PDB file of C-alpha atoms in Angstrom:
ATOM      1  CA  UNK A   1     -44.229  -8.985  16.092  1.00 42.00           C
ATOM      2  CA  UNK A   2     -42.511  -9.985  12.982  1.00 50.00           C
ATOM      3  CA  UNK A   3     -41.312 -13.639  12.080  1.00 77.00           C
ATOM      4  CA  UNK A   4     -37.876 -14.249  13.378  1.00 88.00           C
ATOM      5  CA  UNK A   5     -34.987 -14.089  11.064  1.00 87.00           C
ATOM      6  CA  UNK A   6     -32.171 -17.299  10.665  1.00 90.00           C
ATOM      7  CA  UNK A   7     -29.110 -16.660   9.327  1.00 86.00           C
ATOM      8  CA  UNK A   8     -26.326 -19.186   9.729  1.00 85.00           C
ATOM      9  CA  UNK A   9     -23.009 -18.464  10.520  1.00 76.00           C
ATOM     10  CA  UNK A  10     -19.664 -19.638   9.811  1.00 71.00           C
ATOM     11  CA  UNK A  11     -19.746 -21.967  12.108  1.00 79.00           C
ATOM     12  CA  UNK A  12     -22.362 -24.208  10.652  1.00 87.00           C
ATOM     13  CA  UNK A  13     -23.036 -25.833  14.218  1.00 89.00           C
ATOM     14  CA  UNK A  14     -24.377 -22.179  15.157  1.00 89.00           C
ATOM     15  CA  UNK A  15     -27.323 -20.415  13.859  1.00 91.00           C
ATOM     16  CA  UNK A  16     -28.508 -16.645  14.956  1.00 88.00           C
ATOM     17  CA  UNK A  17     -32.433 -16.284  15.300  1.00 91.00           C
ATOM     18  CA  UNK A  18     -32.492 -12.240  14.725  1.00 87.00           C
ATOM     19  CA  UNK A  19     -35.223 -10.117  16.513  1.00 85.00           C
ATOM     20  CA  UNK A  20     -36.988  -7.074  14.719  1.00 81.00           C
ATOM     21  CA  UNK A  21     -36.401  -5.247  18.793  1.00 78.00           C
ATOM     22  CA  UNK A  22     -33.848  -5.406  21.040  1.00 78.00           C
ATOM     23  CA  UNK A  23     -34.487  -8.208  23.941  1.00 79.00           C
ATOM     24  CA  UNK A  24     -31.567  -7.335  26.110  1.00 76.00           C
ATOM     25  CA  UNK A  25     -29.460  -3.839  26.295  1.00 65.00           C
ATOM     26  CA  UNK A  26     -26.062  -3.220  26.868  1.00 59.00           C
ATOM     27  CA  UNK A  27     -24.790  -6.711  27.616  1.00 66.00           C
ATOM     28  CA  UNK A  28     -23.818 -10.035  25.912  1.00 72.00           C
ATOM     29  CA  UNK A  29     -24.792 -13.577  27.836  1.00 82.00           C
ATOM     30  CA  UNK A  30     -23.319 -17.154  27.539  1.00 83.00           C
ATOM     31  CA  UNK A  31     -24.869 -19.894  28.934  1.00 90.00           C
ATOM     32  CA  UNK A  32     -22.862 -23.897  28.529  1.00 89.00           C
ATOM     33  CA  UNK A  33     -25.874 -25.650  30.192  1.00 92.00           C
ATOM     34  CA  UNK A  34     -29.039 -25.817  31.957  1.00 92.00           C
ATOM     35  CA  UNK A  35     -27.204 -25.074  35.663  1.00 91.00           C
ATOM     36  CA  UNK A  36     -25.579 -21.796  34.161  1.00 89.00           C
ATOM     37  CA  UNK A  37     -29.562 -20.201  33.388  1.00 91.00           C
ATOM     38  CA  UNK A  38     -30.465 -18.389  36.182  1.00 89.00           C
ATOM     39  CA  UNK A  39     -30.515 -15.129  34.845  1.00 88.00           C
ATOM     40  CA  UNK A  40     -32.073 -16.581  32.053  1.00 91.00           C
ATOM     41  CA  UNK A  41     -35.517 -18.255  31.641  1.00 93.00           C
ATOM     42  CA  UNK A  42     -35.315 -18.022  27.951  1.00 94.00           C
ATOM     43  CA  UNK A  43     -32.015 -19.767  27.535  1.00 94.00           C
ATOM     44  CA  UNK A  44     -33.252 -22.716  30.771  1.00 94.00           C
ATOM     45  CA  UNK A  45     -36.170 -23.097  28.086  1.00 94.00           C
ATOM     46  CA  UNK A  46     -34.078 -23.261  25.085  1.00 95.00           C
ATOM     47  CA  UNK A  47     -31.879 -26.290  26.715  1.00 95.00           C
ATOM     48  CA  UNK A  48     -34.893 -29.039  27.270  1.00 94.00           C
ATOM     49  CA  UNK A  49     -34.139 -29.075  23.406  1.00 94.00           C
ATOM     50  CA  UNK A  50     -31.969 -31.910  23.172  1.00 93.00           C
ATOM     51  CA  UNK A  51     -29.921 -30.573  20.862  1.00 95.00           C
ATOM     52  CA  UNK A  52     -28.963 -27.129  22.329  1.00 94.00           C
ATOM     53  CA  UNK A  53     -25.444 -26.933  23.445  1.00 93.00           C
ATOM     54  CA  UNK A  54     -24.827 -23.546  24.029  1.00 92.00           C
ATOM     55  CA  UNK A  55     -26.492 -20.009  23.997  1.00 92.00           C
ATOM     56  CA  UNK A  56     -25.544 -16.884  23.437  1.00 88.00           C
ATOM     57  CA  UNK A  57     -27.706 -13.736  23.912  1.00 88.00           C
ATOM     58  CA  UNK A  58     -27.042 -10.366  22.571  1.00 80.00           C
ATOM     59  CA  UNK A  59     -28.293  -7.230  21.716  1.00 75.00           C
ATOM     60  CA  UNK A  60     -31.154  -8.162  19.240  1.00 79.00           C
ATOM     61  CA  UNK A  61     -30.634 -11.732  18.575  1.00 86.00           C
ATOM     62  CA  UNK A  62     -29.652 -15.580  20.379  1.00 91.00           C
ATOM     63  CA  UNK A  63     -27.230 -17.502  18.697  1.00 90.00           C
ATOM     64  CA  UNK A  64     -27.337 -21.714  19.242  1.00 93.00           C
ATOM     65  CA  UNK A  65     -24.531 -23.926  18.929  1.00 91.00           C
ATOM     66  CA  UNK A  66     -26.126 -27.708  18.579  1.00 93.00           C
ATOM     67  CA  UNK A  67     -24.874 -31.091  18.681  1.00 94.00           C
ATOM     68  CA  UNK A  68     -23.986 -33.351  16.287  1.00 92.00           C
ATOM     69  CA  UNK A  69     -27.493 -35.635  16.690  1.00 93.00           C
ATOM     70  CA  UNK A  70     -29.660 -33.139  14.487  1.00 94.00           C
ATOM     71  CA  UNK A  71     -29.128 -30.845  11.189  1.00 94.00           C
ATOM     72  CA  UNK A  72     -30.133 -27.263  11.859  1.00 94.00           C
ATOM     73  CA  UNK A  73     -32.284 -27.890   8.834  1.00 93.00           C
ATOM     74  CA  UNK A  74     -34.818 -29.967  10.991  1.00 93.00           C
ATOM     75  CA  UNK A  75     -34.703 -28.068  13.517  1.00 94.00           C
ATOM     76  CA  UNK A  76     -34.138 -23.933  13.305  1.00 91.00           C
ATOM     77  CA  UNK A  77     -38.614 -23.531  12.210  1.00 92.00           C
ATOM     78  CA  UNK A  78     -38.657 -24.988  15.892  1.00 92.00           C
ATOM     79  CA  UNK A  79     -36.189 -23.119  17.477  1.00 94.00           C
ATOM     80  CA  UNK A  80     -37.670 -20.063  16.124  1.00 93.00           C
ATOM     81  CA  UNK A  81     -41.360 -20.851  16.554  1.00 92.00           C
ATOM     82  CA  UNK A  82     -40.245 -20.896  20.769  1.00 92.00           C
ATOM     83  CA  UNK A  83     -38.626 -17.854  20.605  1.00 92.00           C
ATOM     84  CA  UNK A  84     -41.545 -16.316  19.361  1.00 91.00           C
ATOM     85  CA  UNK A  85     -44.030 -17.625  21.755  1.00 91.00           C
ATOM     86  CA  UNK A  86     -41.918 -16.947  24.556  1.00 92.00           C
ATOM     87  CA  UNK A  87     -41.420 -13.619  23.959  1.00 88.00           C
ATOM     88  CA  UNK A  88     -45.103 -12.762  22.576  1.00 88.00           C
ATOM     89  CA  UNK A  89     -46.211 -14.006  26.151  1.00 89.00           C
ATOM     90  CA  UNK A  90     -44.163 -11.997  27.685  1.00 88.00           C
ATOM     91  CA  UNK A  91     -41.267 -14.341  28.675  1.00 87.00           C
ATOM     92  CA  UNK A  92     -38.604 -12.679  30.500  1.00 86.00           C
ATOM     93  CA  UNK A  93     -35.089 -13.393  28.365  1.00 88.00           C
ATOM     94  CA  UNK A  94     -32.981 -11.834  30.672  1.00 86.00           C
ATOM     95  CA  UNK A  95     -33.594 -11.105  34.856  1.00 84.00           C
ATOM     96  CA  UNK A  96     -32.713  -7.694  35.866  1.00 69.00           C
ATOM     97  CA  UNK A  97     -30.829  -7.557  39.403  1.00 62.00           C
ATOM     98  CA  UNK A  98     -32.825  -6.304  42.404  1.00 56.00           C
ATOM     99  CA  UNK A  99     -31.829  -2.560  42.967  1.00 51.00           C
ATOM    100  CA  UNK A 100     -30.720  -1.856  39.247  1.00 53.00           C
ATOM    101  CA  UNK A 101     -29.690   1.873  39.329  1.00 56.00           C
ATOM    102  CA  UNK A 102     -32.079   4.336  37.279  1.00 58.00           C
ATOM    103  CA  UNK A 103     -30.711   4.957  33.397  1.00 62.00           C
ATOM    104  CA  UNK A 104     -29.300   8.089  32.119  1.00 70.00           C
ATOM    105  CA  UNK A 105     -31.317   9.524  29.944  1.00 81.00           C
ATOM    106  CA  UNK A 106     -29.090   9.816  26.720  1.00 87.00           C
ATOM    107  CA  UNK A 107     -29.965  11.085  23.373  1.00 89.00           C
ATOM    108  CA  UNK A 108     -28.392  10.132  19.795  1.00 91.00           C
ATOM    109  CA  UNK A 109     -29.001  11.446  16.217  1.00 89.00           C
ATOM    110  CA  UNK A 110     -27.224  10.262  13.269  1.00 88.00           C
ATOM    111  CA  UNK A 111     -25.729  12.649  10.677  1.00 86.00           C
ATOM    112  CA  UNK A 112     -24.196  11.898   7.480  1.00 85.00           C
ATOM    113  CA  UNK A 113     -20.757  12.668   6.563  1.00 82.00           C
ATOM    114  CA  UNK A 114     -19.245  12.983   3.629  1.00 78.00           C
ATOM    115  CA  UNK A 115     -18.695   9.609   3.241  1.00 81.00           C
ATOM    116  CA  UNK A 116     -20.859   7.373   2.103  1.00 86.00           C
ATOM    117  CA  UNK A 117     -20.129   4.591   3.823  1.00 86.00           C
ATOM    118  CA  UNK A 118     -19.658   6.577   7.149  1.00 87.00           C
ATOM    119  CA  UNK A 119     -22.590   7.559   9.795  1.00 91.00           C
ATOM    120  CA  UNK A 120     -21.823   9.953  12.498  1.00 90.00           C
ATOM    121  CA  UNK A 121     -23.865   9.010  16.038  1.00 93.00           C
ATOM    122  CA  UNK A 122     -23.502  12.007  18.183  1.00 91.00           C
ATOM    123  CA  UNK A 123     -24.527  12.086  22.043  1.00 91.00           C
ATOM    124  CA  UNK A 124     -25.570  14.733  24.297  1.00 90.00           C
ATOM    125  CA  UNK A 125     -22.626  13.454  26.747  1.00 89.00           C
ATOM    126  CA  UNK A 126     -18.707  13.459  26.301  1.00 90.00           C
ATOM    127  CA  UNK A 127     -17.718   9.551  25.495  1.00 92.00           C
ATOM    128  CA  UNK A 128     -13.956  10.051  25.599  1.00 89.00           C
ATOM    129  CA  UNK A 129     -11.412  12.713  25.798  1.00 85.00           C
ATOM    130  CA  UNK A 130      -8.772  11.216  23.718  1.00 83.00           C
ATOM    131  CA  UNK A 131      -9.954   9.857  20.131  1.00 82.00           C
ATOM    132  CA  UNK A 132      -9.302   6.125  19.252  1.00 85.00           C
ATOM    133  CA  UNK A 133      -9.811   4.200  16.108  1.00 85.00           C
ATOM    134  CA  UNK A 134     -11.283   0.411  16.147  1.00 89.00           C
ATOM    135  CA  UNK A 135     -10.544  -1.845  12.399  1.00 87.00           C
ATOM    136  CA  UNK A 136     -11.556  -4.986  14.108  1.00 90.00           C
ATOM    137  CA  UNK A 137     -13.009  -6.501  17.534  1.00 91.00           C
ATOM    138  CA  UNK A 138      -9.716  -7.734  18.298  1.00 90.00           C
ATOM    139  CA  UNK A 139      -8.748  -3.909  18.637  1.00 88.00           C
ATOM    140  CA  UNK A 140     -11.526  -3.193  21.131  1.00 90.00           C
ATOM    141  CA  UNK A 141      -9.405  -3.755  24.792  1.00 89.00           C
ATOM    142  CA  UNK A 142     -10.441  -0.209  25.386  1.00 90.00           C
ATOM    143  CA  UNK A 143     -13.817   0.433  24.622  1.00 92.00           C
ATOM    144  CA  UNK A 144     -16.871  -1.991  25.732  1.00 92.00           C
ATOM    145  CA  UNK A 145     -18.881  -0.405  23.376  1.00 94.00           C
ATOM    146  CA  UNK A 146     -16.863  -0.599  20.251  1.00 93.00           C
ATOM    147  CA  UNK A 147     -16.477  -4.366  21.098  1.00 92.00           C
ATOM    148  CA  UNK A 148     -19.994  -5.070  21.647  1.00 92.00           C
ATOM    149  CA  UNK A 149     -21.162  -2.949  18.629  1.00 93.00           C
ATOM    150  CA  UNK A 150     -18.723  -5.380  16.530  1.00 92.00           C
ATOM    151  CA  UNK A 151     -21.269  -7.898  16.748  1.00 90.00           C
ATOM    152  CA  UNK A 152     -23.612  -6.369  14.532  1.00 90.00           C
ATOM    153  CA  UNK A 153     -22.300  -8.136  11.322  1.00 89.00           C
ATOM    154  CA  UNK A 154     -22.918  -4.641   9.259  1.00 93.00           C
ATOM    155  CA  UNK A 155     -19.962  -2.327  11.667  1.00 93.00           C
ATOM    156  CA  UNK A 156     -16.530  -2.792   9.792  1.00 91.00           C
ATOM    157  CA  UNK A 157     -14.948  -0.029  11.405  1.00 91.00           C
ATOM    158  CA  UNK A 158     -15.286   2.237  14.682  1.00 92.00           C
ATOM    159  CA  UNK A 159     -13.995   5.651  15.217  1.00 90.00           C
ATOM    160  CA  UNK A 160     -14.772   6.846  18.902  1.00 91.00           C
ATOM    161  CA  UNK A 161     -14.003  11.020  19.639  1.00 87.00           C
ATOM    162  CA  UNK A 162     -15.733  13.578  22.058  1.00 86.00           C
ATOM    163  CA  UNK A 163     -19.143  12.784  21.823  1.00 90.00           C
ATOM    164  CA  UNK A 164     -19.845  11.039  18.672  1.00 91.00           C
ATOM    165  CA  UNK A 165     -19.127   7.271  17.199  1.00 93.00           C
ATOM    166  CA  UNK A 166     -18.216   7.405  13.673  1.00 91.00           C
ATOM    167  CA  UNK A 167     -19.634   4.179  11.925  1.00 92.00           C
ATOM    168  CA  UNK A 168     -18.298   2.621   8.883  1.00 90.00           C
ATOM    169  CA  UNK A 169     -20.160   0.048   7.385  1.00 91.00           C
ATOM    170  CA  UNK A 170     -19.980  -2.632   5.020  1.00 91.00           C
ATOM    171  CA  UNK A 171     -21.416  -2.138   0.998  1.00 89.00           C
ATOM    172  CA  UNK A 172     -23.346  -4.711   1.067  1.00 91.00           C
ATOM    173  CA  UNK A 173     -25.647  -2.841   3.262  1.00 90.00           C
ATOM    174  CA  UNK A 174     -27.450   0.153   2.993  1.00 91.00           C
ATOM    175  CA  UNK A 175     -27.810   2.980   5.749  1.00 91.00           C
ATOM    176  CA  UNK A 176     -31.743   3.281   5.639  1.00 89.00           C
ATOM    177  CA  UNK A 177     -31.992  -0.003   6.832  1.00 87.00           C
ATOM    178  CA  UNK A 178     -29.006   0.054   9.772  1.00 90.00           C
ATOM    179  CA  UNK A 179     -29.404   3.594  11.078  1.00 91.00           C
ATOM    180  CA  UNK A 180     -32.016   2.941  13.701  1.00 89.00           C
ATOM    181  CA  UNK A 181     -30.434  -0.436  15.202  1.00 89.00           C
ATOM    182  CA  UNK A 182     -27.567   0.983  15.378  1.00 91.00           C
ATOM    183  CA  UNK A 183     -28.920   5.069  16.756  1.00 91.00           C
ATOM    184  CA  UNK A 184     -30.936   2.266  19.918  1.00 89.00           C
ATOM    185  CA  UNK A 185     -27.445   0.292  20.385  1.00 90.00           C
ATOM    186  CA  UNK A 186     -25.969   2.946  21.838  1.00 91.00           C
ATOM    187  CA  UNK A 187     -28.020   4.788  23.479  1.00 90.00           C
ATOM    188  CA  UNK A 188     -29.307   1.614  25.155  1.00 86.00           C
ATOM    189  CA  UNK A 189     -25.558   1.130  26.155  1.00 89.00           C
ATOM    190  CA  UNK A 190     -25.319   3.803  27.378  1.00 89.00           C
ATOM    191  CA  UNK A 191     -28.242   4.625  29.465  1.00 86.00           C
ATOM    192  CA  UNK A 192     -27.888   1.493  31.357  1.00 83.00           C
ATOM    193  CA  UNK A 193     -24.001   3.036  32.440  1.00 84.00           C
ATOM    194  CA  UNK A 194     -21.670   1.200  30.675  1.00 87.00           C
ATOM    195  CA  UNK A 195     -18.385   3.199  29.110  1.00 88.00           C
ATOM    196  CA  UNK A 196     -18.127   3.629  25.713  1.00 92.00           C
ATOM    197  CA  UNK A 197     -13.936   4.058  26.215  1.00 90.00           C
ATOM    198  CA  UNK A 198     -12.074   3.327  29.181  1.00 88.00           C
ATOM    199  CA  UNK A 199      -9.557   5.783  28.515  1.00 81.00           C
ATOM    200  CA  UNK A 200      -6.840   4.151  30.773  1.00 79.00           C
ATOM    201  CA  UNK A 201      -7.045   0.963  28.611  1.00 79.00           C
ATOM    202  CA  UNK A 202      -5.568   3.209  25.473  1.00 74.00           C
ATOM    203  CA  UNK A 203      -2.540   1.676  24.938  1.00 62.00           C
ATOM    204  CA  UNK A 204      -2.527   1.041  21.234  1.00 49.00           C
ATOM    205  CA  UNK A 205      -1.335   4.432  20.341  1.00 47.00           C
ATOM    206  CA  UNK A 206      -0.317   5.912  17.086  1.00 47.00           C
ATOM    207  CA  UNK A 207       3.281   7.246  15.975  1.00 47.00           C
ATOM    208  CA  UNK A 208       1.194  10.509  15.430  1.00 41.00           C
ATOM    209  CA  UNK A 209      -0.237  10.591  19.013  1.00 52.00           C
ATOM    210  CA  UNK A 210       3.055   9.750  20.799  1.00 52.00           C
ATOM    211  CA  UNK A 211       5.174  12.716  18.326  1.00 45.00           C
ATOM    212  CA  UNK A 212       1.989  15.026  19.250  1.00 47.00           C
ATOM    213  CA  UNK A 213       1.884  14.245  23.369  1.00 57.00           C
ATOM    214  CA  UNK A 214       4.689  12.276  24.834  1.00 55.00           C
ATOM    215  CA  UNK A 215       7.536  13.422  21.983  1.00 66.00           C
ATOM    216  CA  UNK A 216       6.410  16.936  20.927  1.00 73.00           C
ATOM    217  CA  UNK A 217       8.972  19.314  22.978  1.00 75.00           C
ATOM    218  CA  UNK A 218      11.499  17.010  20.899  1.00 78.00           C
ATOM    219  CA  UNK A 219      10.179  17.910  17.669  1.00 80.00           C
ATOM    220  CA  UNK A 220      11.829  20.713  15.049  1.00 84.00           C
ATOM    221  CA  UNK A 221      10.119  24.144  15.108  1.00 87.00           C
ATOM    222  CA  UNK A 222       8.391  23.142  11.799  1.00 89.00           C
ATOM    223  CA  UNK A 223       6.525  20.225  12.480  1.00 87.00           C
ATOM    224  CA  UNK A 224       5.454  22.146  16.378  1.00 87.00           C
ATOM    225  CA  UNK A 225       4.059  24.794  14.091  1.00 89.00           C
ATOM    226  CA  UNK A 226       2.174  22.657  11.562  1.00 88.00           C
ATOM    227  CA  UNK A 227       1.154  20.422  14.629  1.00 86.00           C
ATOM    228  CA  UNK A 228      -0.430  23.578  16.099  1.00 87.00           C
ATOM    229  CA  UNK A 229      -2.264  24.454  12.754  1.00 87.00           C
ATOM    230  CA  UNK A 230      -3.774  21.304  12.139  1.00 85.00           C
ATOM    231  CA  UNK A 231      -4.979  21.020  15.979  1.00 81.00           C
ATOM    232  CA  UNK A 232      -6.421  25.079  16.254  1.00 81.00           C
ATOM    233  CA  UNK A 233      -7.277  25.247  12.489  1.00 78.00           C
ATOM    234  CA  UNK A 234      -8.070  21.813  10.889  1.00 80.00           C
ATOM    235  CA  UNK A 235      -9.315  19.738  13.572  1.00 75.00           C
ATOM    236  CA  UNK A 236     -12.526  21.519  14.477  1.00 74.00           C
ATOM    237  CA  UNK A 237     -13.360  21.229  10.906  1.00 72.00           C
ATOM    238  CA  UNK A 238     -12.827  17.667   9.904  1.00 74.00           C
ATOM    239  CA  UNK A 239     -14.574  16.382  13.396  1.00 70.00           C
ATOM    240  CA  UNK A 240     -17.635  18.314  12.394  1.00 67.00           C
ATOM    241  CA  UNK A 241     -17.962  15.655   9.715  1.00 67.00           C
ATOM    242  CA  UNK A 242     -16.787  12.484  11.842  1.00 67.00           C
ATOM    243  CA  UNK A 243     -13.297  12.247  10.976  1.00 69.00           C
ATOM    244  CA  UNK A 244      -9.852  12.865  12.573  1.00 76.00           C
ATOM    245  CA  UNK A 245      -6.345  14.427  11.072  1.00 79.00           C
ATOM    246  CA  UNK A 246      -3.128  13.045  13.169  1.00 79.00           C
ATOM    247  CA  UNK A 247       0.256  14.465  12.138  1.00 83.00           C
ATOM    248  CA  UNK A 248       2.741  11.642  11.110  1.00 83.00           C
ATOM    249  CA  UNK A 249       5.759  13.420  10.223  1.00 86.00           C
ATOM    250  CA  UNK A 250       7.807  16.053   8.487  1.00 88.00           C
ATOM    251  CA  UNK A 251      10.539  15.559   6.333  1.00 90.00           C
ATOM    252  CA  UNK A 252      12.249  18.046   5.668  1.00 88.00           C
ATOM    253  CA  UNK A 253      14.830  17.666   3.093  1.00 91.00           C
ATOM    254  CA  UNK A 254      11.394  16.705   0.857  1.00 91.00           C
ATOM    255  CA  UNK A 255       9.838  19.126   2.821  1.00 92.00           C
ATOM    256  CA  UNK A 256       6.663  16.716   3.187  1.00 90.00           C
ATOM    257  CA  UNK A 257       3.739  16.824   5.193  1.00 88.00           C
ATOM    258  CA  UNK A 258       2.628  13.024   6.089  1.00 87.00           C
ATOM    259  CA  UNK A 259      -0.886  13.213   7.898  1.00 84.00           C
ATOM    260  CA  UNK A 260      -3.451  10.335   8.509  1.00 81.00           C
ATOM    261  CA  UNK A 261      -6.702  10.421   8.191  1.00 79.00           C
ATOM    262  CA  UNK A 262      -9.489   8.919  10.553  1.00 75.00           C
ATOM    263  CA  UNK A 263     -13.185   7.645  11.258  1.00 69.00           C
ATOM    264  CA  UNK A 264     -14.778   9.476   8.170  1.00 62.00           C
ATOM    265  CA  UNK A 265     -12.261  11.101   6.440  1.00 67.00           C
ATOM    266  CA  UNK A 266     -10.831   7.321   6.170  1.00 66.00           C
ATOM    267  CA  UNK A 267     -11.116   5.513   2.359  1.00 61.00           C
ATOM    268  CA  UNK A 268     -13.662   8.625   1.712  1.00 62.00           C
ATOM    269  CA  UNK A 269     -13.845   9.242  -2.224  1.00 58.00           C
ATOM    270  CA  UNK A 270     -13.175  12.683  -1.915  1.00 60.00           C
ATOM    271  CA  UNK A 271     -11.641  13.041   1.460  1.00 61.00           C
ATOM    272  CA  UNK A 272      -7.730  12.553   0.475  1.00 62.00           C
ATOM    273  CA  UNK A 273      -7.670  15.001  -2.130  1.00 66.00           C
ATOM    274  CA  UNK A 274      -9.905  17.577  -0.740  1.00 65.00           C
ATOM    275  CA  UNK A 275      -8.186  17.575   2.297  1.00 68.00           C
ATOM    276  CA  UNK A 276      -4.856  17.881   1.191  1.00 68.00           C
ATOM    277  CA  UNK A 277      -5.256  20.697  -0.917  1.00 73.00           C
ATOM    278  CA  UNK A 278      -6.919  22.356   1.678  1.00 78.00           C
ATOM    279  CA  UNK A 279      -4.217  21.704   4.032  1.00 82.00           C
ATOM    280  CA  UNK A 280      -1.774  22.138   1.669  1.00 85.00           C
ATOM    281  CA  UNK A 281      -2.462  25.872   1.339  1.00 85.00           C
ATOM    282  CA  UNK A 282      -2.961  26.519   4.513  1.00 85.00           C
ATOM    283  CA  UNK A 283       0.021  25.368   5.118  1.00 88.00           C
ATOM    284  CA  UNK A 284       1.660  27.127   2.847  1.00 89.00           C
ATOM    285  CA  UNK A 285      -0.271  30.440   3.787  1.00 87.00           C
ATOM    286  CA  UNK A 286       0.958  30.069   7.736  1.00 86.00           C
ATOM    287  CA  UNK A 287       4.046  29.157   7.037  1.00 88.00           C
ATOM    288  CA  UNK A 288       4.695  31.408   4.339  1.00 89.00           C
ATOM    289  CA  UNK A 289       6.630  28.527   2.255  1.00 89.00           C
ATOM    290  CA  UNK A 290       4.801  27.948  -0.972  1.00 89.00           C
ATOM    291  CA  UNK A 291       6.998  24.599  -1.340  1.00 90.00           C
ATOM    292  CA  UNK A 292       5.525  22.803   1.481  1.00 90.00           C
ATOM    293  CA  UNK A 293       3.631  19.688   0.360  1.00 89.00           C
ATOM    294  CA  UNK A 294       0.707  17.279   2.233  1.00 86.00           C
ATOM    295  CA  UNK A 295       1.026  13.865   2.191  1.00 84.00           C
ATOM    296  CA  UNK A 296      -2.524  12.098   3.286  1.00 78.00           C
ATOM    297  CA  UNK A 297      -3.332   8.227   3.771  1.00 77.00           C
ATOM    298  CA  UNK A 298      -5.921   6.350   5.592  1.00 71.00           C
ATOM    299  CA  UNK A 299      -5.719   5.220   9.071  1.00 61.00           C
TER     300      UNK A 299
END
């Protein structure tokens, strides 16, 4: 196995010691102290250092807070050197409960989109029936998957539909490098049965969704129509490639479109001005009203 990786954190009392494989799936752990450890040999190991005050275990990596006595400087080549040996020797880092229920097998393959900074992870199972969009962790009441995927310090955005995730990522990183921790993430979520969206926990809801469910028998003809179009006609096509279209509004004294776009069609070099042109005529062909104009912005 590879050395283990440090990287500090904000915090500077906390360092992460990053794994090249995953050591636990699905799940996050926090352990305050020795007493708390009995799911966890690795972390009752980890606090005979005197210096360990907390533990956190996740995914692919453990994070330490210390105390005050020592400077992670003297000590992190240590921390890291245990790690290693207790995991090359086979060290159990996380119990599993007696009885644990068989996985689902689940299978995920990445696709690009047309944006570069997006990755489409599509599963051979339906994840959610109503699409939701995640900018930050803080977001992610609804979905245990989006908020444990947050962790990884690459994810700046989540966009959850059907049965994909659409991934964006930070610049600094590059796909070639991300693309297979993130492809075992979630299928290791999911085949140990956790939800990727608890749909009843949706409660952040967009203008668009509430004009297009709860408010659209209150809408003007017009924007029923184009609300139709862009559902039957546009739709399909943009969540091919990872993205969403939500009607906003019509105004019609400007006689304005306003849509927004999601997951990969969001910040997308080419997306906003592609897609309204596209939609634009097609508008204009359905409706038969060569005036009508698209407005597009990012979710």
């Amino acid at each position: 196995m590879s050395q283990i990786k440090t990287i500090d954190s904000q915090n500077p009392a906390i360092v992460k010691f990053v794994l090249p494989d995953f050591i636990i799936k699905g799940a996050s752990y926090e352990f305050k102290n020795i007493d708390e450890t009995a799911l966890s040999p690795l972390a009752k190991q980890l606090f005979y250092l005197p210096f360990v005050k907390t533990v956190f275990i996740s995914s692919n990596f453990v994070a330490i807070e210390k105390f005050s006595i020592v400077e992670w400087a003297e000590v992190k080549d240590l921390v890291a050197e245990q790690i290693q040996a207790f995991i090359e020797k086979g060290g159990k880092v996380i119990l599993e409960p007696e009885n644990q229920p068989k996985k689902q097998p689940i299978t995920i393959y990445g696709e690009t989109t047309p944006n570069p900074a997006v990755l489409k992870f599509v599963a051979n199972k339906i994840l959610t029936k109503k699409s939701v969009e995640y900018k930050n962790i803080d977001e992610t009441t609804s979905s245990p998957l989006a908020k444990e995927l947050f962790q990884l310090a690459f994810i700046k955005e989540i966009f959850i539909d059907e049965n994909y995730v659409s991934i964006t990522k930070y610049d600094t990183y590059e796909w070639q490098e991300i693309t297979l921790e993130v492809r075992t993430f979630i299928k290791n979520f999911l085949e140990n049965g956790n939800l990727a969206v608890e749909e009843s926990l949706i409660t952040n809801t967009t203008e668009s969704d509430k004009k297009t469910e709860a408010h659209f028998d209150s809408l003007d003809t017009i924007s029923q129509q184009i609300i139709n179009i862009l559902e039957e006609y546009v739709k399909p096509a943009v969540a091919a490639d990872g993205g969403n279209i939500a009607f906003q509004s019509y105004d019609a004294d400007q006689n304005t479109v306003n849509v927004i776009l999601q997951g990969a069609c969001s910040g997308c070099p080419s997306s906003t001005f592609t897609l309204k042109n596209g939609i634009e005529n097609m508008l204009r062909q359905m409706l038969n009203d060569e005036s009508i104009r698209v407005e597009a912005s990012n979710g």
